[in-house]
Amino acid sequence: MKDIQKFLAHPVILFKIHYTTVHDIVGEMIGKLAAEKPQLNIDTEKLMRCVVEDESDHKILDVMQGMGLDENEAPETEQTFITILCETNEVQENQVVMCLLPNPVNMGTGAEEVHFICLVISPVKEKKIKSAVEVARSYSTLLADYKLRRRLTRAHDPKEFAHLFELEVHRIFTEQRNDMSSLKIAGSEEEVGDRWCFGMDFIKDCKRRLPHYLSDYTDGMGSCASIQKISSTIFFLYFALIMPCIAFGVLHHYITHGIIDVRKVVLSQAFSGLLYSAFGGQPLIIVRTTVPIAIYTKVIYALSDSYDMNFQSFYALTGLWNCAFLALYSLTGVSKLMKHCSRSTEEIFGLFISIAFCVDAIKFLVHEFDLDFCFDLDNCNPAKALVSLILMFGTVFIGSEIYNFRYSPYLTAAKRVLVADYALPTAVLLMSFVGSYLFRNVDMATFTDDNPVMFDMVPFEDISVGMVLASMGLGLALSVLFFMDQNIASCMVNNPRNRLRKGSAFHLDLMVVAAINTVLSIFGLPWIHGALPHSPLHVRALADIEEHMDHGHLKEIVVYVRETRITTLVSHILIALSLLMIPSPLNFIPIPVLYGLFLFLAISALSDFQLWERMLLIFTEQNSYPPTHYIRKVPQRMVHCFTFIQLFQLAILCAFSFAGSPYLKMCFPVLLALMLPIRANIIPKLIPKRYLDALDGHF
């Protein structure tokens, strides 16, 4: 600590020099030290020979790097900084020079993205505790902290760099002292934690999240870059939610014969989103109505029609039973079962949601071609089918191209990210203009608004005992679906790879979802729960991401996520205001554009699934396999075996979910829940545990 304080008293900092070779950079650092401290009388050429072996070879004689574990506990080298050290008679006490490069520099294998360089120069006869190795170890430990590196990269000059470095050093030492203090009382807390009582886990979640409540509104508002990130995320959420609302409104209108329509779906989204953004434990989770909910609504309508029951009453009773079971799960700590939910289960369900989006889009397109693509122009409209094809895949193409612009060499890194953040709004607006103006002579499909009444309480007068009992059975099965969907979304958001700091709140979130759906059931509005892929995409939209090279393969690492309620709050205020735009101008958005958005969301979520990556390995030449941890640890036969087991589970989910019989669709929540014991008890008998740990470790 004394060496760090000495450095901060007279910091020597080389700031954003435009050199790319070790010799030039180290030469500038030594020159900076000689200029800042002329009393040292440093022979720069002699000191250079102590640091760099050969001017033509540019080899550093002694260097220190950080080592850590990746998301699957595999060792990896930290490539964003290096600490160069040397011992010489040119100085009488330790000297430190720090350098921040404007762009990452490739300094060889294992140091391909160096952004920070720390030069430690020590006298040969110094005490052991103050040797170059010990001092370099101290600075390397500090630079290994990703929060420190992130803040230092935002410095505008050497003075601000030194100030931020001092603040971060104080933060790190404070955190270390707090960790040591917490270890002293860990034993007593563990004894208290063993005693369980009703509602204990719900109360713990409230206590854990309450101290962070005010910071949920202020985090990320301190810099222009963060405000820009939050603004782009608000627009991303608005378009990513309002478009599915319209699509699901059209679907519900068809399923319920107009009882639930677009206006009610948008109202449900706005109401539930505002409440969840204000009271939810984990504000990064996005709640909305989903494909499984639409399937269940269709089952409820079919049963009510078959047995001559009032659909609205039966729907409300099912929803109320569902909410009662969810509240019971929250108060009894059932969410603790999610500790058995591995990466495998999360990815199977996430990939199922992506497939469901694709199936809905393809079904719509097939329906359009069956209806309108023929050569009898008196009864068909081939132009409508072809324009639907253009608009749907045009939305996917434009959105994907703009989203992938972040990986292009054009503009600066910050501007590329800014452009990519607005990929979804740009694609939707552009293709809506193409469909509604350039093809205005083509009669494109749009939604209708037949029922302007939004808040209409469900009639409970004609309820029978049989209806109550039947709704209880449906509500129990529905609660399993909600429990799994909500908690899987929560698991993916609270993934360790996202580096969230404020903790999870599984039981609190479940209680809030139960309370919101109670109100929605009473007024016959569509239900909501935590949704994929919107929730992890929301986290990614708020994240700062570093790109690392690993044996020639690009690897993205989340370094910071803005844990804020502002994005969900403001985006749902905009959705609430969109009720004033029903039917016009929202009906100018062609239905094919909505399904194109479904395809875009499904495709953009695939990159986060290891299952998708391993599926591609089946068709990839072995020499071209990426150097991932499981490729290095697991035999190829076991990798493919685990992939086929997951694909078999995914196929069963799809078969029951997309089956024509409503009774088979009712089994979907049970099948989803059964994946937990299958993963915990059956798969380990087929694949050895040491391989499963590598293949199915949490992010």
XYZ file of C-alpha atoms in Angstrom:
699
model
C 0.000 0.000 0.000
C 2.901 2.386 0.742
C 4.286 1.928 -2.779
C 0.864 2.760 -4.238
C 0.551 5.852 -2.050
C 4.026 6.942 -3.132
C 3.015 6.556 -6.770
C -0.195 8.542 -6.255
C 1.766 11.352 -4.578
C 3.813 11.876 -7.789
C 2.122 9.835 -10.550
C 3.944 9.238 -13.821
C 1.323 8.443 -16.436
C 1.712 8.125 -20.177
C -1.695 8.827 -21.655
C -3.037 7.444 -24.942
C 0.087 7.357 -27.082
C -0.243 6.072 -30.637
C 2.506 3.447 -30.732
C 2.020 -0.232 -31.479
C 5.412 -1.846 -30.724
C 6.825 -2.822 -27.342
C 10.101 -1.001 -27.980
C 8.427 2.312 -28.822
C 5.927 2.171 -25.960
C 8.499 1.219 -23.311
C 10.868 3.834 -24.682
C 8.201 6.516 -24.283
C 7.432 5.326 -20.740
C 11.103 5.500 -19.698
C 11.409 8.887 -21.373
C 8.337 10.082 -19.473
C 9.894 8.930 -16.178
C 13.153 10.699 -16.976
C 11.314 13.913 -17.887
C 9.004 13.868 -14.837
C 11.811 13.022 -12.374
C 15.073 14.548 -13.696
C 16.708 14.151 -10.271
C 17.001 10.403 -10.937
C 19.577 11.001 -13.729
C 18.333 7.951 -15.614
C 20.360 6.564 -18.498
C 17.415 5.787 -20.774
C 19.374 3.598 -23.214
C 20.841 1.465 -20.440
C 17.450 1.123 -18.787
C 15.905 0.131 -22.128
C 18.392 -2.726 -22.419
C 17.276 -3.936 -18.977
C 13.644 -4.079 -20.113
C 13.763 -5.047 -23.817
C 16.102 -7.850 -24.837
C 16.729 -6.848 -28.433
C 15.615 -3.767 -30.316
C 14.989 -5.794 -33.469
C 13.266 -8.699 -31.680
C 11.324 -6.535 -29.228
C 11.209 -9.214 -26.503
C 10.393 -8.128 -22.967
C 12.765 -9.717 -20.471
C 10.386 -9.949 -17.506
C 6.627 -9.517 -17.571
C 3.712 -10.375 -15.281
C 0.116 -11.028 -16.298
C -3.078 -11.826 -14.479
C -4.553 -15.320 -14.448
C -8.142 -16.143 -13.695
C -10.963 -18.560 -14.329
C -13.458 -18.167 -17.120
C -17.208 -18.696 -16.726
C -16.676 -22.453 -16.620
C -13.746 -22.339 -14.168
C -11.166 -23.008 -16.860
C -7.873 -21.080 -16.429
C -7.325 -18.169 -18.782
C -4.854 -15.317 -19.136
C -6.023 -11.751 -18.650
C -4.929 -10.108 -21.889
C -5.977 -6.505 -21.274
C -2.919 -5.534 -19.226
C 0.724 -6.476 -18.654
C 3.108 -5.454 -15.896
C 6.727 -5.102 -17.038
C 9.352 -5.330 -14.316
C 13.094 -4.953 -14.126
C 15.808 -4.563 -11.493
C 18.652 -2.134 -12.143
C 21.240 0.015 -10.430
C 19.915 3.064 -12.302
C 17.417 3.851 -9.510
C 17.651 3.900 -5.705
C 13.968 3.239 -4.954
C 10.967 1.712 -6.669
C 9.641 3.646 -9.654
C 6.320 3.004 -11.396
C 5.088 4.281 -14.758
C 1.580 3.563 -16.031
C 0.415 3.780 -19.624
C -3.108 3.788 -21.063
C -3.230 2.950 -24.766
C -6.060 4.457 -26.869
C -6.729 1.097 -28.554
C -5.829 -2.493 -27.641
C -2.398 -3.521 -28.964
C -1.301 -7.035 -29.928
C 1.942 -7.803 -28.093
C 2.145 -11.483 -28.907
C 0.611 -14.751 -27.790
C -1.253 -14.371 -24.505
C -1.129 -10.570 -24.751
C -3.160 -9.860 -27.842
C -5.356 -7.047 -26.490
C -3.166 -4.988 -24.178
C -4.829 -1.757 -23.072
C -2.816 -1.032 -19.903
C 0.930 -1.275 -19.331
C 2.537 -0.881 -15.927
C 6.341 -0.523 -15.774
C 7.937 -1.327 -12.398
C 11.631 -0.447 -11.932
C 13.352 -1.494 -8.705
C 16.923 -1.258 -7.390
C 18.853 -4.505 -7.315
C 19.697 -4.390 -3.592
C 16.242 -3.415 -2.301
C 14.608 -5.368 0.536
C 12.790 -8.479 -0.576
C 9.313 -7.187 0.289
C 9.930 -4.214 -1.985
C 11.405 -6.167 -4.855
C 10.198 -5.619 -8.405
C 8.217 -8.866 -8.258
C 6.334 -7.856 -5.098
C 5.543 -4.368 -6.379
C 4.515 -5.742 -9.777
C 2.278 -8.265 -8.044
C 0.492 -5.472 -6.168
C -0.192 -3.479 -9.337
C -1.190 -6.585 -11.297
C -3.703 -7.463 -8.577
C -5.237 -4.004 -8.906
C -5.326 -4.088 -12.707
C -6.955 -7.520 -12.616
C -10.085 -5.806 -11.244
C -12.348 -5.270 -14.272
C -14.218 -2.398 -12.585
C -10.951 -0.490 -12.141
C -9.965 -1.032 -15.775
C -13.397 0.031 -16.971
C -13.292 3.328 -15.057
C -9.716 4.114 -16.070
C -10.532 3.752 -19.775
C -13.039 6.595 -19.367
C -10.397 9.065 -18.124
C -9.835 12.119 -20.324
C -6.374 13.143 -19.096
C -3.553 11.911 -16.798
C -4.851 13.920 -13.844
C -8.290 12.316 -14.038
C -6.625 8.921 -14.551
C -4.673 9.326 -11.292
C -7.777 10.488 -9.432
C -9.867 7.557 -10.656
C -7.038 5.152 -9.858
C -6.919 6.452 -6.283
C -10.699 6.074 -5.870
C -10.659 2.541 -7.224
C -7.732 1.527 -5.005
C -9.673 2.788 -1.989
C -12.749 0.838 -3.139
C -10.807 -2.398 -3.584
C -9.151 -2.194 -0.164
C -12.511 -1.354 1.457
C -14.144 -4.363 -0.194
C -11.314 -6.603 1.004
C -11.744 -5.400 4.586
C -15.509 -5.957 4.388
C -14.947 -9.481 3.045
C -12.666 -10.283 5.964
C -15.243 -8.924 8.418
C -18.010 -10.993 6.862
C -15.934 -14.163 7.240
C -15.798 -13.661 11.023
C -19.579 -13.839 11.391
C -20.222 -16.438 8.675
C -20.579 -19.249 11.177
C -23.325 -17.594 13.213
C -25.229 -16.573 10.068
C -25.098 -20.153 8.786
C -26.625 -21.439 12.013
C -29.457 -18.925 11.780
C -29.971 -19.727 8.096
C -30.642 -23.381 8.864
C -33.906 -22.522 10.646
C -36.783 -22.207 8.168
C -40.090 -20.460 8.694
C -43.037 -19.584 6.446
C -42.231 -16.601 4.200
C -38.580 -16.455 5.293
C -37.135 -16.568 1.767
C -39.539 -13.896 0.534
C -38.514 -11.625 3.424
C -34.819 -12.260 2.724
C -35.303 -11.203 -0.895
C -37.001 -7.991 0.231
C -34.181 -7.206 2.668
C -31.542 -7.960 0.034
C -33.035 -5.724 -2.637
C -34.415 -2.855 -0.541
C -31.028 -1.157 0.101
C -30.474 -0.985 -3.675
C -33.914 0.402 -4.555
C -32.927 4.072 -4.923
C -29.732 3.178 -6.780
C -31.886 1.251 -9.282
C -33.055 4.660 -10.523
C -29.686 6.436 -10.413
C -27.204 3.795 -11.631
C -25.887 4.477 -15.085
C -26.935 8.142 -15.127
C -23.493 9.542 -14.332
C -21.935 9.608 -17.797
C -22.955 10.483 -21.334
C -22.056 6.992 -22.544
C -24.366 5.371 -19.986
C -27.222 7.793 -20.732
C -26.802 7.010 -24.419
C -26.871 3.268 -23.640
C -30.005 3.627 -21.521
C -31.733 5.688 -24.228
C -31.027 3.123 -26.942
C -32.217 0.325 -24.639
C -35.499 2.164 -23.999
C -36.215 2.320 -27.728
C -35.101 -1.291 -28.170
C -37.510 -2.436 -25.439
C -40.362 -0.335 -26.787
C -40.179 -1.823 -30.276
C -39.308 -5.320 -28.988
C -42.460 -5.266 -26.806
C -45.053 -3.245 -28.719
C -44.620 -5.316 -31.897
C -45.219 -8.688 -30.161
C -48.161 -7.074 -28.344
C -49.789 -6.393 -31.702
C -48.925 -9.869 -33.001
C -50.198 -11.600 -29.856
C -53.247 -9.351 -29.924
C -54.059 -10.608 -33.411
C -53.449 -14.186 -32.227
C -55.646 -13.784 -29.125
C -58.345 -12.126 -31.228
C -58.403 -15.234 -33.405
C -58.228 -17.679 -30.452
C -60.928 -16.023 -28.325
C -63.112 -14.753 -31.192
C -62.542 -11.116 -30.305
C -62.893 -11.307 -26.487
C -59.160 -10.510 -26.067
C -57.777 -8.194 -28.740
C -54.785 -5.968 -29.501
C -55.933 -3.158 -27.228
C -56.199 -5.482 -24.216
C -52.798 -7.056 -24.869
C -51.144 -3.615 -25.073
C -52.976 -2.535 -21.906
C -51.855 -5.685 -20.107
C -48.242 -5.106 -21.161
C -48.240 -1.441 -20.097
C -49.955 -2.083 -16.744
C -47.866 -5.117 -15.771
C -44.598 -3.620 -17.030
C -45.065 -0.429 -15.006
C -45.897 -2.361 -11.836
C -43.040 -4.812 -12.286
C -40.510 -2.060 -13.024
C -41.561 -0.346 -9.769
C -41.897 -3.350 -7.431
C -40.023 -6.263 -9.046
C -36.959 -7.566 -7.262
C -34.837 -7.940 -10.409
C -35.762 -5.010 -12.703
C -33.755 -6.384 -15.634
C -36.317 -9.169 -16.151
C -38.859 -8.337 -18.853
C -42.407 -9.562 -18.283
C -44.872 -10.063 -21.114
C -47.391 -12.523 -22.508
C -45.731 -15.417 -24.304
C -46.338 -18.263 -26.726
C -47.029 -20.855 -23.959
C -49.587 -18.476 -22.417
C -51.313 -18.100 -25.785
C -51.370 -21.898 -26.110
C -52.956 -22.216 -22.666
C -55.523 -19.519 -23.482
C -56.486 -21.546 -26.544
C -56.887 -24.663 -24.346
C -59.101 -22.752 -21.877
C -61.298 -21.409 -24.689
C -61.626 -24.872 -26.240
C -62.635 -26.418 -22.910
C -65.107 -23.642 -22.097
C -66.660 -23.980 -25.537
C -66.865 -27.788 -25.299
C -68.510 -27.801 -21.865
C -70.687 -24.704 -22.394
C -68.932 -22.529 -19.782
C -68.463 -18.762 -19.830
C -64.946 -18.265 -21.183
C -64.218 -15.057 -19.270
C -65.300 -16.540 -15.925
C -63.384 -19.766 -16.540
C -60.314 -17.771 -17.660
C -60.433 -15.556 -14.562
C -60.841 -18.488 -12.159
C -57.917 -20.311 -13.756
C -55.792 -17.187 -13.435
C -56.747 -16.656 -9.786
C -55.909 -20.253 -8.875
C -52.616 -19.850 -10.715
C -51.816 -16.709 -8.694
C -52.714 -18.423 -5.421
C -50.322 -21.282 -6.179
C -47.577 -18.828 -7.230
C -47.965 -16.912 -3.943
C -47.729 -20.206 -2.069
C -44.558 -21.132 -3.979
C -43.068 -17.749 -3.106
C -43.825 -17.978 0.627
C -42.644 -21.586 0.975
C -39.328 -21.075 -0.829
C -40.025 -23.488 -3.683
C -37.773 -21.398 -5.944
C -34.812 -22.990 -4.150
C -35.436 -25.951 -6.444
C -33.950 -23.833 -9.230
C -30.487 -24.658 -7.866
C -30.988 -27.891 -9.847
C -31.651 -25.860 -13.006
C -28.453 -26.140 -15.003
C -27.320 -24.427 -18.157
C -28.747 -27.378 -20.100
C -32.346 -26.756 -18.960
C -32.088 -23.014 -19.509
C -30.794 -23.419 -23.049
C -33.342 -26.079 -24.003
C -36.182 -23.773 -22.967
C -34.541 -20.711 -24.526
C -34.072 -22.538 -27.821
C -37.680 -23.755 -27.635
C -38.878 -20.130 -27.395
C -36.773 -19.220 -30.437
C -38.237 -22.174 -32.347
C -41.764 -21.124 -31.301
C -41.135 -17.632 -32.718
C -39.890 -19.136 -35.990
C -42.835 -21.563 -36.198
C -45.353 -18.732 -35.731
C -43.657 -16.668 -38.449
C -43.503 -19.584 -40.887
C -47.140 -20.521 -40.191
C -48.203 -16.976 -41.039
C -46.199 -16.977 -44.255
C -47.524 -20.397 -45.311
C -51.068 -19.203 -44.612
C -50.512 -16.116 -46.786
C -49.217 -18.198 -49.699
C -51.984 -20.788 -49.365
C -54.569 -18.035 -49.382
C -53.240 -15.653 -52.005
C -50.566 -17.275 -54.172
C -52.327 -18.697 -57.188
C -52.844 -17.760 -60.815
C -56.552 -17.032 -60.536
C -56.238 -13.268 -60.109
C -59.975 -12.884 -59.522
C -59.827 -14.937 -56.325
C -56.151 -14.573 -55.307
C -53.665 -11.783 -54.733
C -50.139 -13.143 -55.402
C -48.631 -9.691 -54.799
C -49.810 -9.786 -51.181
C -48.009 -13.080 -50.515
C -44.799 -11.911 -52.201
C -44.798 -8.571 -50.383
C -45.342 -10.412 -47.088
C -42.254 -12.493 -47.879
C -40.226 -9.358 -48.696
C -41.313 -7.473 -45.569
C -40.748 -10.374 -43.186
C -37.282 -11.341 -44.352
C -36.406 -7.720 -45.111
C -36.966 -6.900 -41.443
C -34.716 -9.812 -40.436
C -32.007 -8.885 -42.949
C -31.860 -5.165 -42.139
C -32.032 -5.758 -38.382
C -29.267 -8.388 -38.507
C -27.004 -6.307 -40.736
C -27.293 -3.241 -38.512
C -26.912 -5.347 -35.350
C -23.724 -6.934 -36.732
C -22.342 -3.528 -37.703
C -20.599 -3.513 -34.306
C -18.177 -6.116 -35.701
C -17.324 -4.102 -38.827
C -14.130 -2.026 -39.257
C -16.022 1.194 -40.055
C -16.238 4.282 -37.834
C -15.009 4.101 -34.240
C -15.903 1.395 -31.729
C -18.270 3.683 -29.791
C -20.098 4.783 -32.951
C -20.409 1.207 -34.206
C -22.032 0.181 -30.917
C -24.350 3.206 -31.081
C -25.535 2.259 -34.573
C -25.979 -1.402 -33.608
C -28.042 -0.484 -30.532
C -30.757 0.948 -32.792
C -30.912 -2.060 -35.144
C -34.397 -3.192 -34.143
C -36.194 0.217 -34.261
C -34.514 1.058 -37.567
C -35.525 -2.233 -39.210
C -39.147 -1.995 -38.011
C -39.622 1.650 -39.039
C -37.931 1.213 -42.408
C -39.877 -1.904 -43.409
C -43.131 -0.414 -42.102
C -42.529 2.543 -44.417
C -41.820 0.157 -47.299
C -44.969 -1.846 -46.630
C -47.399 0.992 -45.943
C -46.117 3.533 -48.513
C -44.084 1.901 -51.287
C -46.526 -1.028 -51.487
C -49.599 0.976 -50.566
C -51.499 -0.442 -53.514
C -51.163 -3.958 -52.071
C -53.845 -4.848 -49.554
C -51.608 -5.924 -46.661
C -52.905 -7.597 -43.493
C -53.297 -5.267 -40.474
C -55.017 -5.671 -37.130
C -58.555 -4.563 -36.362
C -59.914 -2.851 -33.249
C -63.527 -3.859 -32.695
C -63.787 -3.407 -28.913
C -62.743 -0.013 -27.463
C -63.566 -1.138 -23.884
C -60.367 -1.868 -21.949
C -61.282 -2.320 -18.271
C -64.269 -4.638 -18.105
C -64.561 -6.789 -14.976
C -65.173 -10.467 -15.574
C -68.688 -11.692 -14.619
C -68.541 -14.070 -11.637
C -72.300 -14.644 -11.276
C -72.590 -17.859 -13.271
C -69.761 -19.772 -11.592
C -70.458 -23.425 -10.762
C -68.675 -25.890 -8.483
C -67.520 -27.896 -11.499
C -66.028 -24.758 -13.046
C -64.131 -23.988 -9.815
C -62.704 -27.507 -9.585
C -61.768 -27.652 -13.263
C -60.121 -24.221 -13.080
C -58.141 -25.340 -10.008
C -56.625 -28.235 -11.979
C -55.785 -25.951 -14.902
C -54.466 -23.300 -12.508
C -52.116 -25.809 -10.880
C -50.659 -26.861 -14.235
C -50.471 -23.219 -15.321
C -48.634 -22.296 -12.104
C -45.949 -24.865 -12.958
C -45.519 -23.167 -16.346
C -45.291 -19.717 -14.733
C -42.918 -20.986 -12.046
C -40.528 -22.508 -14.581
C -40.699 -19.677 -17.120
C -40.261 -16.928 -14.531
C -37.389 -18.636 -12.736
C -35.574 -19.702 -15.905
C -35.711 -16.085 -17.112
C -34.421 -15.021 -13.685
C -31.603 -17.591 -13.815
C -30.464 -16.350 -17.224
C -30.550 -12.715 -16.122
C -28.716 -13.391 -12.836
C -26.131 -15.511 -14.598
C -22.637 -15.032 -13.091
C -21.356 -14.159 -16.562
C -23.396 -10.934 -16.440
C -21.487 -9.723 -13.329
C -24.590 -8.308 -11.628
C -23.879 -6.822 -8.209
C -27.206 -6.404 -6.407
C -28.298 -10.002 -6.057
C -31.304 -12.022 -7.181
C -34.868 -12.041 -5.823
C -36.562 -15.223 -7.062
C -39.254 -15.360 -4.363
C -40.017 -11.624 -4.437
C -40.306 -11.660 -8.236
C -42.684 -14.621 -8.086
C -44.900 -12.825 -5.567
C -44.991 -9.659 -7.698
C -45.936 -11.732 -10.770
C -48.718 -13.379 -8.743
C -50.075 -9.998 -7.598
C -50.012 -8.511 -11.115
C -51.730 -11.529 -12.669
C -54.449 -11.391 -10.000
C -55.516 -7.986 -11.327
C -55.161 -9.131 -14.953
C -57.369 -12.172 -14.279
C -60.143 -10.107 -12.677
C -60.339 -7.870 -15.744
C -59.852 -10.662 -18.300
C -56.525 -9.331 -19.584
C -53.690 -11.546 -20.917
C -51.333 -12.927 -18.262
C -47.619 -12.149 -18.052
C -44.413 -13.600 -16.633
C -40.660 -13.289 -17.139
C -39.949 -13.850 -20.810
C -37.247 -15.097 -23.122
C -35.416 -13.937 -25.154
C -36.302 -10.384 -24.097
C -34.849 -10.635 -20.578
C -31.285 -11.699 -21.515
C -31.374 -9.360 -24.532
C -32.286 -6.520 -22.150
C -29.229 -7.327 -20.032
C -27.014 -7.405 -23.095
C -28.392 -4.066 -24.308
C -27.353 -2.462 -20.991
C -23.931 -4.135 -20.883
C -20.455 -2.975 -21.747
C -18.780 -5.819 -23.608
C -15.086 -6.469 -24.179
C -13.868 -8.551 -27.093
C -10.988 -10.927 -26.357
C -9.030 -13.119 -28.737
C -8.609 -16.724 -27.663
C -6.310 -18.646 -30.019
C -7.616 -16.695 -32.970
C -11.297 -16.908 -31.975
C -13.226 -13.831 -30.868
C -14.709 -14.068 -27.373
C -17.104 -11.534 -25.841
C -17.026 -10.824 -22.096
C -19.509 -8.709 -20.153
C -17.568 -6.258 -17.964
C -20.396 -4.101 -16.617
C -24.200 -4.016 -16.667
C -26.272 -0.974 -15.713
C -28.761 -2.373 -13.209
C -31.507 0.198 -13.619
C -35.298 0.399 -13.525
C -35.356 3.417 -15.833
C -35.349 1.417 -19.080
C -38.346 -0.761 -18.228
C -40.220 2.122 -16.596
C -39.858 4.590 -19.484
C -40.399 1.979 -22.215
C -43.688 0.900 -20.598
C -44.783 4.526 -20.235
C -44.311 4.761 -24.014
C -46.307 1.540 -24.452
C -49.089 3.007 -22.306
C -49.111 6.116 -24.519
C -49.349 3.800 -27.527
C -52.915 2.992 -26.472
C -53.743 6.411 -27.944
C -52.326 5.205 -31.281
C -54.776 2.283 -31.595
C -55.941 1.718 -34.260
C -54.092 4.500 -36.080
C -51.161 4.902 -36.683
C -50.123 1.494 -35.269
C -52.231 -0.270 -37.889
C -49.845 1.116 -40.520
C -47.357 -1.510 -39.330
C -47.900 -4.523 -41.608
C -48.353 -7.879 -39.887
C -45.391 -9.428 -41.837
C -43.076 -6.881 -40.197
C -44.241 -8.100 -36.775
C -43.401 -11.686 -37.641
C -40.096 -10.524 -39.107
C -39.354 -9.050 -35.687
C -40.114 -12.470 -34.148
C -37.540 -14.031 -36.460
C -34.978 -11.327 -35.645
C -35.381 -11.850 -31.881
C -35.103 -15.618 -32.306
C -31.947 -15.398 -34.437
C -30.227 -12.754 -32.283
C -30.682 -14.921 -29.176
C -28.963 -17.973 -30.709
C -25.424 -16.687 -30.175
C -25.821 -16.956 -26.389
C -26.707 -20.665 -26.479
C -23.874 -23.166 -26.136
C -26.338 -25.815 -27.367
C -26.568 -23.989 -30.696
C -22.784 -23.811 -30.877
C -22.495 -27.556 -30.246
C -25.202 -28.275 -32.842
C -23.047 -26.543 -35.444
C -20.049 -28.634 -34.365
C -21.877 -31.726 -35.644
C -21.451 -30.369 -39.192
C -18.036 -28.740 -38.634
C -14.668 -30.186 -39.549
C -12.810 -31.169 -36.393
C -9.758 -29.058 -37.278
C -11.997 -25.979 -37.283
C -13.431 -26.487 -33.783
C -13.113 -23.364 -31.581
C -10.718 -23.630 -28.592
C -13.513 -23.626 -26.018
C -12.996 -25.170 -22.589
C -15.227 -28.197 -23.226
C -13.463 -29.000 -26.508
C -10.177 -29.144 -24.586
C -11.607 -31.222 -21.710
C -14.285 -33.502 -23.203
C -13.920 -36.189 -25.891
C -15.713 -35.396 -29.130
C -17.971 -38.444 -28.731
C -19.213 -37.206 -25.336
C -19.763 -33.679 -26.661
C -22.029 -34.957 -29.425
C -23.757 -37.413 -27.072
C -24.735 -34.605 -24.700
C -25.895 -32.474 -27.646
C -28.175 -35.245 -28.956
C -29.639 -35.788 -25.461
C -30.543 -32.096 -25.299
C -31.974 -32.164 -28.812
C -34.131 -35.166 -27.871
C -35.540 -33.244 -24.873
C -36.123 -30.216 -27.097
C -37.938 -32.362 -29.667
C -40.296 -33.717 -26.978
C -41.129 -30.166 -25.817
C -41.840 -29.098 -29.404
C -43.932 -32.196 -30.147
C -46.256 -31.616 -27.184
C -46.358 -27.832 -27.558
C -47.125 -27.768 -31.284
C -49.501 -30.768 -31.168
C -53.021 -30.267 -32.436
C -54.724 -31.657 -29.322
C -55.262 -29.121 -26.502
C -54.929 -31.924 -23.942
C -51.398 -32.710 -25.124
C -50.486 -29.024 -24.891
C -51.556 -29.041 -21.246
C -48.676 -31.472 -20.533
C -46.062 -28.893 -21.566
C -45.477 -27.400 -18.060
C -45.110 -30.868 -16.548
C -42.561 -31.872 -19.198
C -40.628 -28.663 -18.575
C -40.540 -29.317 -14.824
C -39.442 -32.940 -15.375
C -36.249 -31.706 -17.009
C -34.849 -30.818 -13.579
C -34.873 -34.394 -12.170
C -33.852 -35.808 -15.568
C -30.747 -33.605 -15.592
C -29.971 -34.315 -11.922
C -30.568 -38.086 -11.838
C -30.580 -39.661 -15.319
C -28.066 -37.786 -17.487
C -25.177 -38.279 -14.965
C -25.604 -42.044 -15.510
C -25.027 -41.583 -19.238
C -22.177 -39.055 -19.165
C -19.404 -38.977 -16.509
C -19.609 -36.122 -14.020
C -16.214 -34.638 -14.952
C -17.445 -34.190 -18.515
C -20.825 -32.805 -17.431
C -19.078 -30.197 -15.275
C -17.297 -28.916 -18.369
C -20.280 -29.177 -20.732
C -23.019 -27.969 -18.430
C -21.324 -25.580 -16.034
C -23.178 -22.374 -15.299
C -22.094 -19.339 -17.268
